[in-house]
Tab-separated table of C-alpha atoms and ligand atoms in Angstrom:
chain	number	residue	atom	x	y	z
A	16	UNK	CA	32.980	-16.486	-11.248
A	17	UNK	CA	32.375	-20.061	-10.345
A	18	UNK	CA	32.384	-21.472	-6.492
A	19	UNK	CA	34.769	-24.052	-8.105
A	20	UNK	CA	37.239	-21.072	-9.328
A	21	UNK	CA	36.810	-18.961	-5.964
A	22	UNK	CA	38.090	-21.747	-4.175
A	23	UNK	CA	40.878	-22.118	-6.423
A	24	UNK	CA	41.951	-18.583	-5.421
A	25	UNK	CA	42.276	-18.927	-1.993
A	26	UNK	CA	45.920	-16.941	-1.313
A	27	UNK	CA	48.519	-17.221	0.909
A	28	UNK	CA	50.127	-14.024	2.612
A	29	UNK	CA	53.112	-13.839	5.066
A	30	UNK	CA	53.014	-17.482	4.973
A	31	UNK	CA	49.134	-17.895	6.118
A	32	UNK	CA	46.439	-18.667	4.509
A	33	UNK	CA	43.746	-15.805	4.630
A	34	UNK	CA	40.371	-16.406	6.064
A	35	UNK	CA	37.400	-17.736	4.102
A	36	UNK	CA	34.442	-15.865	5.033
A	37	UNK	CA	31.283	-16.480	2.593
A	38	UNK	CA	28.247	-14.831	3.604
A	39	UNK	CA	25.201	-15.758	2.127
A	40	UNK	CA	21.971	-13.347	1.366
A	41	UNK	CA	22.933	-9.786	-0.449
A	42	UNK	CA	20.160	-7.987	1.279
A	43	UNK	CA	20.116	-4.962	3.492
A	44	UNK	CA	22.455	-7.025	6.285
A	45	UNK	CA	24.394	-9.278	3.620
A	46	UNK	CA	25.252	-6.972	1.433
A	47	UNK	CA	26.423	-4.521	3.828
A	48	UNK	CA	28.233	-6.866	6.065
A	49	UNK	CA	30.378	-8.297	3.443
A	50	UNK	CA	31.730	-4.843	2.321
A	51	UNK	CA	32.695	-4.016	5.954
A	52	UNK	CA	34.376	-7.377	6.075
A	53	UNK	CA	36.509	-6.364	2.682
A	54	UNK	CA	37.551	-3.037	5.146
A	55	UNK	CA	37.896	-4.545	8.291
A	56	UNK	CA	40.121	-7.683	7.582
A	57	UNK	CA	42.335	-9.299	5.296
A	58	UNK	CA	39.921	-12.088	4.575
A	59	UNK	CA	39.145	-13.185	1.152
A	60	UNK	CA	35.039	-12.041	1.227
A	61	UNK	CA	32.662	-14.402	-0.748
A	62	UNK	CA	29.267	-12.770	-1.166
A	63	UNK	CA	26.541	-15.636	-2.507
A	64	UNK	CA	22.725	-14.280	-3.395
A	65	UNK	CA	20.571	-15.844	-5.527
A	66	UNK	CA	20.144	-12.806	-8.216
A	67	UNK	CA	22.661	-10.275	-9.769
A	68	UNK	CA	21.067	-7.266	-8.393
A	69	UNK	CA	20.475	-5.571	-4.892
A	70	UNK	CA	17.217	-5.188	-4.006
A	71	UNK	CA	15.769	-2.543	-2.245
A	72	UNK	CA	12.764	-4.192	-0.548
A	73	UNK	CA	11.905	-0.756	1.607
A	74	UNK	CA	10.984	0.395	-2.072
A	75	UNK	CA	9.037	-2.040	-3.003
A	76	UNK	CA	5.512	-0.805	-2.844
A	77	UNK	CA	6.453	1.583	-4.814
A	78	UNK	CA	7.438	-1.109	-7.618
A	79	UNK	CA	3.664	-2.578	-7.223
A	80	UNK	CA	2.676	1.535	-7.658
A	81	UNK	CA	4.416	1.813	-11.020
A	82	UNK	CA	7.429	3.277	-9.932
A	83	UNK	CA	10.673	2.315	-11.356
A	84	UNK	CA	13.288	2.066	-8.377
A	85	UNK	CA	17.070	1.286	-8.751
A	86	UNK	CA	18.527	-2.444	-8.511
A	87	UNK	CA	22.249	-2.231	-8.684
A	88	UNK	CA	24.281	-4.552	-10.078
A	89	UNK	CA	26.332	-6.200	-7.407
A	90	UNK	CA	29.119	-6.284	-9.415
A	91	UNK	CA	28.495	-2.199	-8.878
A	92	UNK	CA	28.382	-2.604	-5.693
A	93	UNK	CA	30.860	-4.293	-4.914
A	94	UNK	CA	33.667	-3.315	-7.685
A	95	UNK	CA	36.889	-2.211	-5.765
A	96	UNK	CA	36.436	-3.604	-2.683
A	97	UNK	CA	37.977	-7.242	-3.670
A	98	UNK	CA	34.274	-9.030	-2.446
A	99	UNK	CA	33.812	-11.466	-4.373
A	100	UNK	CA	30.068	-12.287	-5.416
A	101	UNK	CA	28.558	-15.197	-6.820
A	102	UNK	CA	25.082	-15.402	-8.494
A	103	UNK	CA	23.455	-18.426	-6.987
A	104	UNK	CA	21.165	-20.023	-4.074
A	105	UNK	CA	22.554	-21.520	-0.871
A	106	UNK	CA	20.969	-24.871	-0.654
A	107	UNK	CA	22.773	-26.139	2.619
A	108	UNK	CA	24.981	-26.315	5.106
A	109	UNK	CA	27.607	-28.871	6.653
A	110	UNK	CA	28.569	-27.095	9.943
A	111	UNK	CA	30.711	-29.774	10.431
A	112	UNK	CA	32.505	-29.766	7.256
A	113	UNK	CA	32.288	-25.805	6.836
A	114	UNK	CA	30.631	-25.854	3.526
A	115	UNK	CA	27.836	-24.448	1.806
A	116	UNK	CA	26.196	-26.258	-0.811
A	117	UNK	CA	25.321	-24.424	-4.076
A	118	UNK	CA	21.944	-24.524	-6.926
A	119	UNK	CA	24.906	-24.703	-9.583
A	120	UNK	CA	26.396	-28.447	-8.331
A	121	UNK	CA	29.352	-26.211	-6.361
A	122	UNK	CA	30.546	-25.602	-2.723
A	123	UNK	CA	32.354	-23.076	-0.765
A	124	UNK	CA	34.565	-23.734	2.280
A	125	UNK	CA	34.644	-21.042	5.289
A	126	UNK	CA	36.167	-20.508	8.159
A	127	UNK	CA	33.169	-18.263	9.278
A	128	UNK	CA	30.154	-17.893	7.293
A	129	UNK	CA	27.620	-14.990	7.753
A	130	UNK	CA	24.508	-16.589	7.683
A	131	UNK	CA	22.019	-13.268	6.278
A	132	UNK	CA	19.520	-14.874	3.689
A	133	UNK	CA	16.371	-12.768	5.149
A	134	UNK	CA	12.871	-13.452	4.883
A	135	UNK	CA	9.799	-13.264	2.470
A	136	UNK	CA	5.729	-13.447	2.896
A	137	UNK	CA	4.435	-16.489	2.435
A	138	UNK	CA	0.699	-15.657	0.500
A	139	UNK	CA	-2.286	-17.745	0.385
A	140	UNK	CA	-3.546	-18.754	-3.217
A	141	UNK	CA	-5.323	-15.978	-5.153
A	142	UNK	CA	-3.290	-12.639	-3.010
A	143	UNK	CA	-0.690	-10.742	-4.562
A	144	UNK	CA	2.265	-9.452	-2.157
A	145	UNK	CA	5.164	-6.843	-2.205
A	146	UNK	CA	8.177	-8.891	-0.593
A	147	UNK	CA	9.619	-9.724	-3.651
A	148	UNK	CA	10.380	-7.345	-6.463
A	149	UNK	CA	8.796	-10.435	-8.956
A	150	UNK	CA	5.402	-10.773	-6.480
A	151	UNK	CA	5.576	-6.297	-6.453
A	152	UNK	CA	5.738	-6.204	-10.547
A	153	UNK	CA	2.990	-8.844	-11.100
A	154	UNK	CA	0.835	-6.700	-8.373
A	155	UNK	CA	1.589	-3.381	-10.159
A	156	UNK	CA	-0.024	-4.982	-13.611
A	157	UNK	CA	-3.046	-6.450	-12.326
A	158	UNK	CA	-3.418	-3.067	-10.512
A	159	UNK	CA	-2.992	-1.023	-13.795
A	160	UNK	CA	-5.273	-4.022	-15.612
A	161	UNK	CA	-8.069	-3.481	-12.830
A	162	UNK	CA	-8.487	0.663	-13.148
A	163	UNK	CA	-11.362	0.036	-11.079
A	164	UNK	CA	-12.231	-1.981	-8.526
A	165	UNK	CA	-11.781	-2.760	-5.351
A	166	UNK	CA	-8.203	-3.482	-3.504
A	167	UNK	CA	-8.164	-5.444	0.117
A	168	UNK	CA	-4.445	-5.090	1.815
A	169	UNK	CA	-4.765	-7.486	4.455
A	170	UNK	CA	-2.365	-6.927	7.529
A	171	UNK	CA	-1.955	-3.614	9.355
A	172	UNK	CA	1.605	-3.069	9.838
A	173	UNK	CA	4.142	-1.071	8.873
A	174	UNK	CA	3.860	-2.938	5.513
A	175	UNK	CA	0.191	-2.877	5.198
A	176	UNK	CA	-0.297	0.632	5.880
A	177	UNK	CA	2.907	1.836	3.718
A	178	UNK	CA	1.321	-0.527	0.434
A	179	UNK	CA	-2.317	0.535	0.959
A	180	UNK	CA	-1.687	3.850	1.205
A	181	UNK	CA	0.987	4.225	-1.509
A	182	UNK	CA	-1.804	2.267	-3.821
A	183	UNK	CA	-4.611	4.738	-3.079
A	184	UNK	CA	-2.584	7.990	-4.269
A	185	UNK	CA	-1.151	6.377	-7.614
A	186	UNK	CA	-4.948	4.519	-8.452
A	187	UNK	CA	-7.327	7.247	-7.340
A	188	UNK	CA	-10.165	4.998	-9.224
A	189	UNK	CA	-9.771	1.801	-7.268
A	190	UNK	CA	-11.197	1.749	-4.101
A	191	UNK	CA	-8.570	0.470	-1.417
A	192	UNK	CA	-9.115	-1.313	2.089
A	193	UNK	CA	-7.352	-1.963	4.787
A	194	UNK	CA	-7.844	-5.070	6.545
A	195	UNK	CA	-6.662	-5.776	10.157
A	196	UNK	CA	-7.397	-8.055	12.891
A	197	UNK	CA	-6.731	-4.955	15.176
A	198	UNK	CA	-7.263	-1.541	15.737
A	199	UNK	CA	-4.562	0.452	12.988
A	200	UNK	CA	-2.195	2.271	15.224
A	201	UNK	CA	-2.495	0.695	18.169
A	202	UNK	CA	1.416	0.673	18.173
A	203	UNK	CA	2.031	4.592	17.413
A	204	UNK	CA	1.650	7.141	20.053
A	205	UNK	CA	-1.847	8.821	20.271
A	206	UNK	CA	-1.014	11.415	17.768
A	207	UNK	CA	0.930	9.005	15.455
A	208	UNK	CA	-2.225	6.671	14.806
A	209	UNK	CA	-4.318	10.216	14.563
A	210	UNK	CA	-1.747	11.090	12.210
A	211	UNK	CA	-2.389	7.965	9.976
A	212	UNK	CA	-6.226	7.648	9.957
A	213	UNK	CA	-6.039	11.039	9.085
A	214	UNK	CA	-3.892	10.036	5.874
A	215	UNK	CA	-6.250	7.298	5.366
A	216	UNK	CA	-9.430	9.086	4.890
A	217	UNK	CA	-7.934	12.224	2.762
A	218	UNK	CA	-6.450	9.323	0.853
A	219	UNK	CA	-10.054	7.596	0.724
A	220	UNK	CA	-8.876	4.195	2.273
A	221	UNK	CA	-11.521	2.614	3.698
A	222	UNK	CA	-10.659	0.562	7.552
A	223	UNK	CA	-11.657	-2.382	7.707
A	224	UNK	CA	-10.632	-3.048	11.546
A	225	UNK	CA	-10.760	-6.372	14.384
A	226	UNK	CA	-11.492	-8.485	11.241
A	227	UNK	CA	-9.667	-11.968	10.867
A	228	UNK	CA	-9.034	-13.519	7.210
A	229	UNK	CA	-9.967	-16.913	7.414
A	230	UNK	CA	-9.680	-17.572	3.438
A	231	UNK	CA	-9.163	-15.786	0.441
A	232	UNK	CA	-11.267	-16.566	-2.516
A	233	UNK	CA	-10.809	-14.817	-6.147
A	234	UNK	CA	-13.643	-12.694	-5.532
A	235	UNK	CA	-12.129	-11.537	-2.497
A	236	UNK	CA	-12.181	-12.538	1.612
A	237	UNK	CA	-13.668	-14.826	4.143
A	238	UNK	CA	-13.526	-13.223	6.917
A	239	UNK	CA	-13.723	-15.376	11.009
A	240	UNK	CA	-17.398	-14.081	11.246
A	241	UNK	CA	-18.553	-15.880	8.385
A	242	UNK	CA	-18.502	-12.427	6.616
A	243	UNK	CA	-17.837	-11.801	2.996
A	244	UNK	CA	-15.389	-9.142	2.238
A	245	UNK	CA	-15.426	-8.423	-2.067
A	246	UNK	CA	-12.121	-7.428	-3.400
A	247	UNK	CA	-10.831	-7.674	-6.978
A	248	UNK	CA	-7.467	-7.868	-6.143
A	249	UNK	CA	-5.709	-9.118	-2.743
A	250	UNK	CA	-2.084	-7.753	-1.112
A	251	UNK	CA	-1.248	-9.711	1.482
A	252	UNK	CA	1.327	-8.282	4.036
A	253	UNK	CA	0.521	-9.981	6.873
A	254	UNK	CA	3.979	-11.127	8.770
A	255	UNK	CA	7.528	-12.243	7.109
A	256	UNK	CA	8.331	-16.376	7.351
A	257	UNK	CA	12.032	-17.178	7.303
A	258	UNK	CA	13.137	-20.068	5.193
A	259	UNK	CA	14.357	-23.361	6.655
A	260	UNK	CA	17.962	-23.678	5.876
A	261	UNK	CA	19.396	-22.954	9.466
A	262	UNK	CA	16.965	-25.329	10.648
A	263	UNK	CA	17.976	-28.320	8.103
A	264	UNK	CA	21.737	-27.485	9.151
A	265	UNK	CA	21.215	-28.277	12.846
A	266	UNK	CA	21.672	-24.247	13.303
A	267	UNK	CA	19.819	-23.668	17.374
A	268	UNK	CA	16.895	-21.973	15.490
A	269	UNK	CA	13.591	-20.186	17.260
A	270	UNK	CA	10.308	-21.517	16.621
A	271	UNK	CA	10.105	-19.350	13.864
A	272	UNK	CA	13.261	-20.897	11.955
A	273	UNK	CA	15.438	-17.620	12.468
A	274	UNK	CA	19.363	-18.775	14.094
A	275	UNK	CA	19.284	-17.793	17.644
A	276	UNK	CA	22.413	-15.326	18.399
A	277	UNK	CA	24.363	-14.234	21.555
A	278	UNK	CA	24.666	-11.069	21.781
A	279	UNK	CA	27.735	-10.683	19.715
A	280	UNK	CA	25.857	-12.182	16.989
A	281	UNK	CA	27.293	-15.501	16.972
A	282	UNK	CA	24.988	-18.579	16.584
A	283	UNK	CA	24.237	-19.560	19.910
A	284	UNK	CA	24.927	-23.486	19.005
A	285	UNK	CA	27.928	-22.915	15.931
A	286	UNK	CA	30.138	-19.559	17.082
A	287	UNK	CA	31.849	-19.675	13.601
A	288	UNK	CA	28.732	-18.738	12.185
A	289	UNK	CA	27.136	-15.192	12.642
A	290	UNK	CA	23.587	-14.333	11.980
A	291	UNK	CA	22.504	-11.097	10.929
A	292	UNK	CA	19.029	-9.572	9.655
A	293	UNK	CA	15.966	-11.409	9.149
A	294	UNK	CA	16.964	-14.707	8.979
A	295	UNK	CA	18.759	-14.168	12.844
A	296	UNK	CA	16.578	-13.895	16.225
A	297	UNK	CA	19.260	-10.817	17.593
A	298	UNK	CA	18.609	-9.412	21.021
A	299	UNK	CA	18.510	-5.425	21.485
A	300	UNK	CA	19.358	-3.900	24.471
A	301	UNK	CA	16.085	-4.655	26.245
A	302	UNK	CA	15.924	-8.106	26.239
A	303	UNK	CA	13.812	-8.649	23.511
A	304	UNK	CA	13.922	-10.271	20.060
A	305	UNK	CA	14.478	-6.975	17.465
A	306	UNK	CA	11.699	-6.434	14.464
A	307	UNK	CA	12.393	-7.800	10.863
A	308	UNK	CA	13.492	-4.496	9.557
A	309	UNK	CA	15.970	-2.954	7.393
A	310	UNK	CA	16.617	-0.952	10.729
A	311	UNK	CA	17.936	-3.713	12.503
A	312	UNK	CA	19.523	-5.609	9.488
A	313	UNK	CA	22.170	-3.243	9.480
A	314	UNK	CA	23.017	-2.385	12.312
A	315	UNK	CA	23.769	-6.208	12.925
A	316	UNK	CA	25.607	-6.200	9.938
A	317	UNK	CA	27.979	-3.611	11.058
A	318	UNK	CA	28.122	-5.154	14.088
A	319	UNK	CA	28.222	-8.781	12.655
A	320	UNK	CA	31.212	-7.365	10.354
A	321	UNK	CA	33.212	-5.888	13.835
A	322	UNK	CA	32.224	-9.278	15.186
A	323	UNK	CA	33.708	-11.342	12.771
A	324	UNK	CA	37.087	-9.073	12.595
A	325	UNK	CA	37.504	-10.008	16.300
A	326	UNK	CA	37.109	-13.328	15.967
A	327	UNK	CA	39.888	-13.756	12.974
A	328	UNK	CA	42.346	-11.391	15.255
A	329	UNK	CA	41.891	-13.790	18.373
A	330	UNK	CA	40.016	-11.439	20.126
A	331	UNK	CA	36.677	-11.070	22.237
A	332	UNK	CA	34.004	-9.838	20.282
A	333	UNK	CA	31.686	-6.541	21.474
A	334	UNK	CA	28.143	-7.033	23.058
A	335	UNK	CA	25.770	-5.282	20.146
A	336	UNK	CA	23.524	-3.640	22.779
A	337	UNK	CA	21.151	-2.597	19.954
A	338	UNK	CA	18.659	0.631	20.464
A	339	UNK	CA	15.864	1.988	18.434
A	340	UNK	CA	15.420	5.554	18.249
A	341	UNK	CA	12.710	6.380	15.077
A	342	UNK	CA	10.048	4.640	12.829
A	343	UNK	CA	9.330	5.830	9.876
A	344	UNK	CA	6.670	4.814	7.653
A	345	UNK	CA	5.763	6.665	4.166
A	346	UNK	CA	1.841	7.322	3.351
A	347	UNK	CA	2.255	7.931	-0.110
A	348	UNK	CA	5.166	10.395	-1.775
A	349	UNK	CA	3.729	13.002	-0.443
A	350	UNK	CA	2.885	12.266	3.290
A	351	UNK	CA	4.302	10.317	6.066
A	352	UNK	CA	4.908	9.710	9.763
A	353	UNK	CA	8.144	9.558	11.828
A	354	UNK	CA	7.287	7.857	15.101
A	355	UNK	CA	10.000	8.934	17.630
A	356	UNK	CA	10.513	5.317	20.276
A	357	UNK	CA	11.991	4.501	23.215
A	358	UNK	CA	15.531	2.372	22.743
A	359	UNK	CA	12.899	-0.733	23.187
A	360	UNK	CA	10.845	0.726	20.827
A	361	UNK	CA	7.726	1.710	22.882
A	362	UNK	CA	6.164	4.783	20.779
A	363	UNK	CA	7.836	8.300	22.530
A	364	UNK	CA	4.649	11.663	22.053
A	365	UNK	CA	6.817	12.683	19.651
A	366	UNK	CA	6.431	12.432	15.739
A	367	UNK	CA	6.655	14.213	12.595
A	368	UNK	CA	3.904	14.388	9.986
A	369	UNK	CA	2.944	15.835	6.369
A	370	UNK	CA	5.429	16.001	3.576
A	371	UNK	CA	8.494	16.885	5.677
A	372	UNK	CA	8.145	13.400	7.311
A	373	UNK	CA	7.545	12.123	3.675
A	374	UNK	CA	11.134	13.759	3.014
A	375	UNK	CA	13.000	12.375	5.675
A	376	UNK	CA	11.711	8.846	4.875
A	377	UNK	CA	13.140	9.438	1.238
A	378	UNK	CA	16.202	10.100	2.817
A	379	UNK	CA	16.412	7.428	5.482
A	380	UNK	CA	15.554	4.788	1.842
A	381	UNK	CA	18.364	6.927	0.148
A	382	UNK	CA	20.893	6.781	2.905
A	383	UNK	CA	19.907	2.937	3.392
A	384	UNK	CA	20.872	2.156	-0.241
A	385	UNK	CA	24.305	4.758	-0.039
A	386	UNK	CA	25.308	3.093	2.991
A	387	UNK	CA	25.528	-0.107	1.216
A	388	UNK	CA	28.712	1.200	-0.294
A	389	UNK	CA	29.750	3.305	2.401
A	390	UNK	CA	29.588	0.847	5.102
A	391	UNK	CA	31.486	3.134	8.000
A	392	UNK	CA	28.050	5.567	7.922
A	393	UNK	CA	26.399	4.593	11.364
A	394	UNK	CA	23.194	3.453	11.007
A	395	UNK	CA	21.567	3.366	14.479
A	396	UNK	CA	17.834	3.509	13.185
B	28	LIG	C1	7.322	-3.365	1.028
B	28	LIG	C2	8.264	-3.405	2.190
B	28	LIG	C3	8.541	-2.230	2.878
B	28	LIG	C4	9.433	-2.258	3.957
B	28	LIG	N1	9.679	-1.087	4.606
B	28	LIG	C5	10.566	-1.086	5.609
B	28	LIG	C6	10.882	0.138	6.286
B	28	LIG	O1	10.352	1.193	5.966
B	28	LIG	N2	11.807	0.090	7.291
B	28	LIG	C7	12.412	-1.072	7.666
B	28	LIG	O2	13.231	-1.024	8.588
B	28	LIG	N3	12.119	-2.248	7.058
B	28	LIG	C8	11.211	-2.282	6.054
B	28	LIG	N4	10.926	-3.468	5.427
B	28	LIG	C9	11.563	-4.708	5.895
B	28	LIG	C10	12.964	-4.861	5.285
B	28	LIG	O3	12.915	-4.789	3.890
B	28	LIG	C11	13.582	-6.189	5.712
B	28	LIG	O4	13.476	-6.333	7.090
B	28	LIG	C12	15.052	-6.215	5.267
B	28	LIG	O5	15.103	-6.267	3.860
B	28	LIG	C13	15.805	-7.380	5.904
B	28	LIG	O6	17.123	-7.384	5.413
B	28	LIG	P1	17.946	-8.760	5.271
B	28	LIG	O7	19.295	-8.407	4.741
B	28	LIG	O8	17.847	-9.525	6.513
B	28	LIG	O9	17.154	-9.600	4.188
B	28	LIG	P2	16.684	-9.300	2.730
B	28	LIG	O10	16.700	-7.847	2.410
B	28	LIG	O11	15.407	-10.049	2.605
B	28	LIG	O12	17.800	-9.980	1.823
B	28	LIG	C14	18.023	-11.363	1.808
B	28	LIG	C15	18.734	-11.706	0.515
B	28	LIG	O13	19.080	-13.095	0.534
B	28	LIG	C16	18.772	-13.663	-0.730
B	28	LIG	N5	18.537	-15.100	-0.507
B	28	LIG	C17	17.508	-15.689	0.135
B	28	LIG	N6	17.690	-17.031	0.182
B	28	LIG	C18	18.860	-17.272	-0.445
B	28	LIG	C19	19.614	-18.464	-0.678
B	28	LIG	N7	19.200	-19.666	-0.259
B	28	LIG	N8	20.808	-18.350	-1.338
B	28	LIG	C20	21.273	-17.132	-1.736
B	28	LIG	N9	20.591	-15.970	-1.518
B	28	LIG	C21	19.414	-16.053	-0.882
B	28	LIG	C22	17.544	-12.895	-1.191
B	28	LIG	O14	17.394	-12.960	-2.590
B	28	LIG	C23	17.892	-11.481	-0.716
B	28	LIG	O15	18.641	-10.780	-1.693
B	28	LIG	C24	10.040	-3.477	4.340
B	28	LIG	C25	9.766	-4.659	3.642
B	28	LIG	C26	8.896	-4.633	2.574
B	28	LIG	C27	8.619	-5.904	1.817
């Protein structure tokens, strides 16, 4: 369906016209917000993403591992619920005018837009990375091309950790390093970064730790120093960038680009929009700015959604007074680590290891994708 014919169906019931709400970005938060939308109001639901499938990006180093992983068709997704979704890229934004500009020449009209477009990795020349399902498949071939050799993941987060050690158990002949400017773990509890060093060496990744990237060359890293690290192929996970959209608008943006909320989710400078995921710089219930995570993507959706539903029924919208409660982080299929936190997410002395953890993180990626069509299943974590 065309932007053109979408706003050519805009309906009148009881003698009002229904509420436009487009939200653009079908990730995790997108995707999820504009089904509860479809439940909670009467609002005709416009869902924009710039591909025809959903991808699961918690999945994705398993993509760059070889293994195939589902990408529903949003037309799937969304079939029943009276979304509708429209294959194409966002390309701006007149607050003033309430319209979003489309790749395809068209515009939509809202009365409150959903502003969810997530992130991405931005890589230096000659590194592969695993935030896009494109950037995970080219990985996965040069890793199958290479059989041997050596493999430097650069960046020691949850990402880092989760790709190197996925790579090690499917390519047992290519010798994989971790690369991070700090110590690994130093954000698990005691037995938590035990847990994964332990993983690491039965797994045969080598640390490489307190070591800077300063360039990457083909043949592999500069590292601050002045030292040469070799590497045949490079994975860069090092942090997510937000694209600059909000910020071109005149969307109140943080210094990172991402639309600064109140705590209902509603931009701090434009209250008819509502920013959700990624892309939005939401406060939890501490204060403090909450991760770029699937975790907290939708939650704010769900919350985003109730938000929005308020809003179009003249009432106050609900504080989101966000909590974390687990991290969990796969080491391969067959290992992994649930790190109980603190609502602020300061590590608890509490985890779960080995292949049960390894289970429950299959479940938490099942449940995440399920959800996504069952939008009234909490997701607190
Ligand atoms: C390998 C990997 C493993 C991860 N593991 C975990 C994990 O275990 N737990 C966890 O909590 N998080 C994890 N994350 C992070 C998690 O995937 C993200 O935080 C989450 O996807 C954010 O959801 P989102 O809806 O904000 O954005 P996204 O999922 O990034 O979705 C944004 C969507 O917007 C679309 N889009 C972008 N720009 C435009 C535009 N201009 N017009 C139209 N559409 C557009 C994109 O194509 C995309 O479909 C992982 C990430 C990666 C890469």
């Amino acid at each position: 369906m065309t932007a053109t014919e979408i706003l050519g169906t805009r309906r009148v019931r009881g003698g009002r016209e229904r509420a436009r709400v487009v939200v653009i970005g079908g990730g995790y938060g997108g995707q999820l917000a504009a089904q509860s939308l479809a439940r909670r109001t009467d609002a005709t639901v416009t869902l924009v993403n710039d591909g025809d499938r959903f991808v699961q990006r918690v999945r994705l180093h398993q993509v760059a591992s070889g293994q195939p992983i589902d990408a529903p068709r949003f037309a799937d997704l969304l079939g029943g619920t009276g979304v509708r979704f429209l294959d194409d890229r966002a390309t701006g934004i007149d607050l003033a005018a309430h319209r979003v500009s489309l790749r395809d020449g068209g515009a939509l009209d809202y009365d409150v837009l959903v502003y969810a477009l997530g992130s991405h990795t931005p890589i230096p020349e000659h590194a592969h990375d695993v935030s896009t399902t494109a950037g995970a498949a080219r990985l996965g071939e040069r890793l199958r091309d290479a059989r041997t050799g050596r493999v430097a993941v650069v960046g020691g987060g949850l990402t880092g950790l989760e790709t190197a050690t996925e790579i090690a158990e499917a390519f047992p002949r290519l010798t994989t390093t971790l690369v991070t400017d700090g110590a690994l773990g130093a954000d698990l509890s005691g037995r938590g970064a035990a847990h994964v060093r332990r993983v690491c060496a039965r797994l045969g990744v080598r640390l490489l730790e307190h070591a800077s990237v300063v360039a990457v060359r083909p043949d592999g890293l500069t590292l601050a120093d002045g030292a040469d690290e070799p590497a045949d192929v490079v994975v860069w996970t090092a942090g997510f960038a937000v694209g600059d959209l909000a910020a071109r608008a005149g969307l109140a943006v943080d210094a990172r680009g991402r639309a600064l909320v109140d705590a209902t989710l509603r931009s701090s400078s434009h209250p008819d929009v509502v920013a959700i995921g990624d892309a939005a710089a939401a406060v939890g219930s501490d204060g403090s700015v909450v991760r770029m995570a699937c975790a907290t993507a939708m939650p704010a959706a769900q919350h985003g959604a109730r938000t929005v539903a308020a809003v179009l029924a003249g009432s106050e919208p609900r504080p989101w007074g966000f909590r974390y409660a687990v991290r969990c982080i796969s080491l391969g299929r067959r290992d992994g680590l649930l790190q109980v936190v603190h609502g602020d997410d300061r590590p608890r002395d509490l985890v779960l290891t080995g292949r049960g953890a390894a289970r429950v993180k299959e479940a938490i990626c099942v449940n995440a994708l399920r959800v996504q069509t069952h939008p009234r299943i909490p997701t607190s974590a």
